[in-house]
Amino acid sequence: MVLVHEIGHALGIAHSASPNAIMFAFYQHEIRGLDVDDINAVQYLYGRKNKYDSIPKSTTASAIPKTTTTIRSTTFILVKK
């Protein structure tokens, strides 16, 4: 775990205040995975993985169907009795 901690420093991550994080300043126990604080630190520096598919870079004009939209409006007048 010390090596993973030092790699975190090489990536630019500072010590964490979370005792369960790999980047905690003091080695306390065996860590079984990345803490939320470790993940947030990496995502803050390098960005999150995009959860959406990317938009295609180009499309042809014939692939886009033509549509016409008509807007209809109705006006109501309320009369007090």
Coordinates of N, CA and C in Angstrom, one line a residue:
M1 N 0.8 -1.2 0.0 CA 0.0 0.0 0.0 C 0.9 1.3 0.0
V2 N 2.1 1.2 0.5 CA 2.9 2.3 0.5 C 3.2 2.8 -0.9
L3 N 3.5 1.8 -1.8 CA 3.7 2.1 -3.2 C 2.6 2.8 -3.8
V4 N 1.4 2.3 -3.6 CA 0.2 3.0 -4.2 C 0.0 4.4 -3.6
H5 N 0.3 4.6 -2.3 CA 0.3 5.9 -1.7 C 1.3 6.8 -2.4
E6 N 2.5 6.4 -2.6 CA 3.5 7.2 -3.3 C 3.2 7.5 -4.7
I7 N 2.5 6.5 -5.4 CA 2.1 6.8 -6.8 C 1.0 7.9 -6.8
G8 N 0.2 7.9 -5.8 CA -0.8 9.0 -5.6 C -0.1 10.3 -5.6
H9 N 1.0 10.4 -4.8 CA 1.7 11.7 -4.7 C 2.3 12.0 -6.1
A10 N 2.8 11.0 -6.8 CA 3.4 11.2 -8.2 C 2.3 11.8 -9.1
L11 N 1.0 11.4 -8.9 CA -0.1 11.9 -9.7 C -0.5 13.3 -9.3
G12 N 0.0 13.8 -8.2 CA -0.4 15.1 -7.7 C -1.4 15.2 -6.6
I13 N -1.6 14.0 -6.0 CA -2.7 14.0 -4.9 C -2.0 14.2 -3.6
A14 N -2.6 15.1 -2.8 CA -2.1 15.4 -1.4 C -2.6 14.4 -0.4
H15 N -2.2 14.5 0.8 CA -2.7 13.6 1.9 C -4.2 13.9 2.1
S16 N -4.9 12.8 2.5 CA -6.3 12.9 2.8 C -6.5 12.9 4.3
A17 N -7.7 13.5 4.7 CA -8.1 13.6 6.1 C -8.9 12.3 6.5
S18 N -9.2 11.5 5.5 CA -10.0 10.3 5.7 C -9.1 9.1 6.1
P19 N -9.2 8.6 7.3 CA -8.4 7.5 7.8 C -8.4 6.2 6.9
N20 N -9.5 6.1 6.2 CA -9.7 4.9 5.3 C -9.1 5.1 3.9
A21 N -8.6 6.3 3.6 CA -8.1 6.6 2.3 C -6.6 6.1 2.2
I22 N -6.3 5.7 1.0 CA -4.9 5.3 0.7 C -4.0 6.5 0.9
M23 N -4.5 7.7 0.6 CA -3.7 8.9 0.7 C -3.7 9.5 2.1
F24 N -4.2 8.8 3.1 CA -4.1 9.2 4.5 C -2.6 9.3 4.9
A25 N -2.3 10.3 5.7 CA -0.9 10.6 6.0 C -0.1 9.4 6.7
F26 N -0.9 8.6 7.5 CA -0.2 7.6 8.3 C -0.8 6.2 7.9
Y27 N 0.1 5.3 7.8 CA -0.3 3.9 7.5 C -0.9 3.3 8.8
Q28 N -2.1 2.8 8.7 CA -2.8 2.3 9.9 C -3.1 0.8 9.8
H29 N -3.6 0.4 8.7 CA -4.1 -1.0 8.5 C -4.1 -1.4 7.0
E30 N -4.4 -2.6 6.7 CA -4.5 -3.0 5.3 C -5.7 -2.4 4.7
I31 N -5.5 -1.8 3.6 CA -6.6 -1.1 2.8 C -7.0 -2.0 1.7
R32 N -8.3 -2.3 1.5 CA -8.7 -3.2 0.5 C -9.2 -2.6 -0.8
G33 N -9.2 -1.3 -0.8 CA -9.6 -0.6 -2.1 C -9.6 0.9 -1.9
L34 N -9.9 1.6 -3.0 CA -9.9 3.0 -2.9 C -11.0 3.6 -2.1
D35 N -10.8 4.5 -1.3 CA -11.8 5.2 -0.5 C -12.4 6.3 -1.5
V36 N -13.6 6.7 -1.1 CA -14.3 7.7 -1.9 C -13.5 9.0 -2.0
D37 N -12.7 9.3 -1.0 CA -11.9 10.5 -0.9 C -10.7 10.3 -2.0
D38 N -10.2 9.1 -2.1 CA -9.1 8.9 -3.1 C -9.7 9.1 -4.5
I39 N -10.9 8.5 -4.7 CA -11.5 8.6 -6.1 C -11.8 10.0 -6.4
N40 N -12.4 10.8 -5.4 CA -12.7 12.2 -5.7 C -11.5 13.0 -6.0
A41 N -10.3 12.7 -5.3 CA -9.1 13.4 -5.6 C -8.6 13.2 -7.0
V42 N -8.6 12.0 -7.5 CA -8.2 11.7 -8.8 C -9.1 12.3 -9.9
Q43 N -10.5 12.3 -9.6 CA -11.4 12.9 -10.5 C -11.3 14.4 -10.5
Y44 N -11.0 15.0 -9.4 CA -10.8 16.4 -9.4 C -9.7 16.9 -10.2
L45 N -8.6 16.1 -10.2 CA -7.4 16.5 -11.0 C -7.5 16.1 -12.4
Y46 N -8.1 14.9 -12.7 CA -8.0 14.4 -14.1 C -9.4 14.3 -14.8
G47 N -10.5 14.6 -14.0 CA -11.8 14.5 -14.6 C -12.5 13.2 -14.4
R48 N -13.8 13.2 -14.6 CA -14.6 12.0 -14.4 C -14.7 11.3 -15.8
K49 N -15.0 10.0 -15.7 CA -15.3 9.3 -16.9 C -16.7 9.7 -17.4
N50 N -16.8 10.0 -18.6 CA -18.1 10.4 -19.1 C -19.1 9.3 -19.1
K51 N -20.2 9.4 -18.5 CA -21.2 8.3 -18.4 C -22.1 8.2 -19.6
Y52 N -22.0 9.2 -20.5 CA -22.8 9.2 -21.7 C -21.9 8.9 -22.9
D53 N -22.5 8.2 -24.0 CA -21.8 8.0 -25.2 C -21.5 9.3 -25.9
S54 N -20.4 9.3 -26.6 CA -20.0 10.5 -27.3 C -20.9 10.7 -28.5
I55 N -21.0 12.0 -28.9 CA -21.8 12.3 -30.1 C -21.0 12.1 -31.3
P56 N -21.6 11.5 -32.3 CA -20.8 11.2 -33.5 C -20.2 12.5 -34.1
K57 N -19.0 12.4 -34.6 CA -18.3 13.6 -35.1 C -19.0 14.3 -36.3
S58 N -19.6 13.4 -37.2 CA -20.2 14.0 -38.4 C -21.4 13.1 -38.8
T59 N -22.4 13.8 -39.4 CA -23.5 13.1 -39.9 C -23.8 13.7 -41.3
T60 N -24.4 12.9 -42.2 CA -24.7 13.4 -43.5 C -26.1 14.1 -43.4
A61 N -26.3 15.0 -44.3 CA -27.6 15.7 -44.3 C -28.8 14.8 -44.6
S62 N -28.5 13.8 -45.5 CA -29.6 12.9 -45.9 C -30.0 12.0 -44.7
A63 N -29.2 11.8 -43.7 CA -29.5 11.0 -42.6 C -30.4 11.6 -41.6
I64 N -30.6 12.9 -41.7 CA -31.4 13.7 -40.8 C -32.8 13.9 -41.5
P65 N -33.9 13.3 -40.9 CA -35.2 13.5 -41.6 C -35.7 15.0 -41.3
K66 N -36.4 15.5 -42.3 CA -37.0 16.8 -42.2 C -38.3 16.7 -41.4
T67 N -38.5 17.6 -40.5 CA -39.8 17.6 -39.7 C -40.3 19.0 -39.7
T68 N -41.6 19.1 -39.6 CA -42.2 20.4 -39.5 C -43.0 20.5 -38.2
T69 N -42.9 21.5 -37.5 CA -43.6 21.7 -36.2 C -44.6 22.8 -36.4
T70 N -45.8 22.6 -36.0 CA -46.8 23.6 -36.1 C -47.3 23.9 -34.7
I71 N -47.3 25.2 -34.4 CA -47.7 25.6 -33.0 C -49.1 26.1 -33.1
R72 N -50.0 25.6 -32.3 CA -51.4 26.0 -32.2 C -51.6 26.7 -30.9
S73 N -52.3 27.8 -30.9 CA -52.6 28.4 -29.6 C -54.1 28.6 -29.5
T74 N -54.6 28.5 -28.3 CA -56.0 28.8 -27.9 C -56.0 29.8 -26.8
T75 N -56.9 30.8 -27.0 CA -57.0 31.8 -26.0 C -58.3 31.6 -25.2
F76 N -58.2 31.6 -23.9 CA -59.4 31.5 -23.1 C -59.6 32.9 -22.4
I77 N -60.8 33.3 -22.3 CA -61.1 34.5 -21.6 C -62.0 34.1 -20.4
L78 N -61.6 34.4 -19.2 CA -62.3 34.1 -18.0 C -63.2 35.3 -17.6
V79 N -64.5 35.0 -17.4 CA -65.4 36.1 -17.1 C -65.9 35.8 -15.7
K80 N -65.8 36.8 -14.8 CA -66.3 36.7 -13.4 C -67.8 37.0 -13.5
K81 N -68.6 36.2 -12.8 CA -70.0 36.4 -12.7 C -70.4 37.1 -11.4

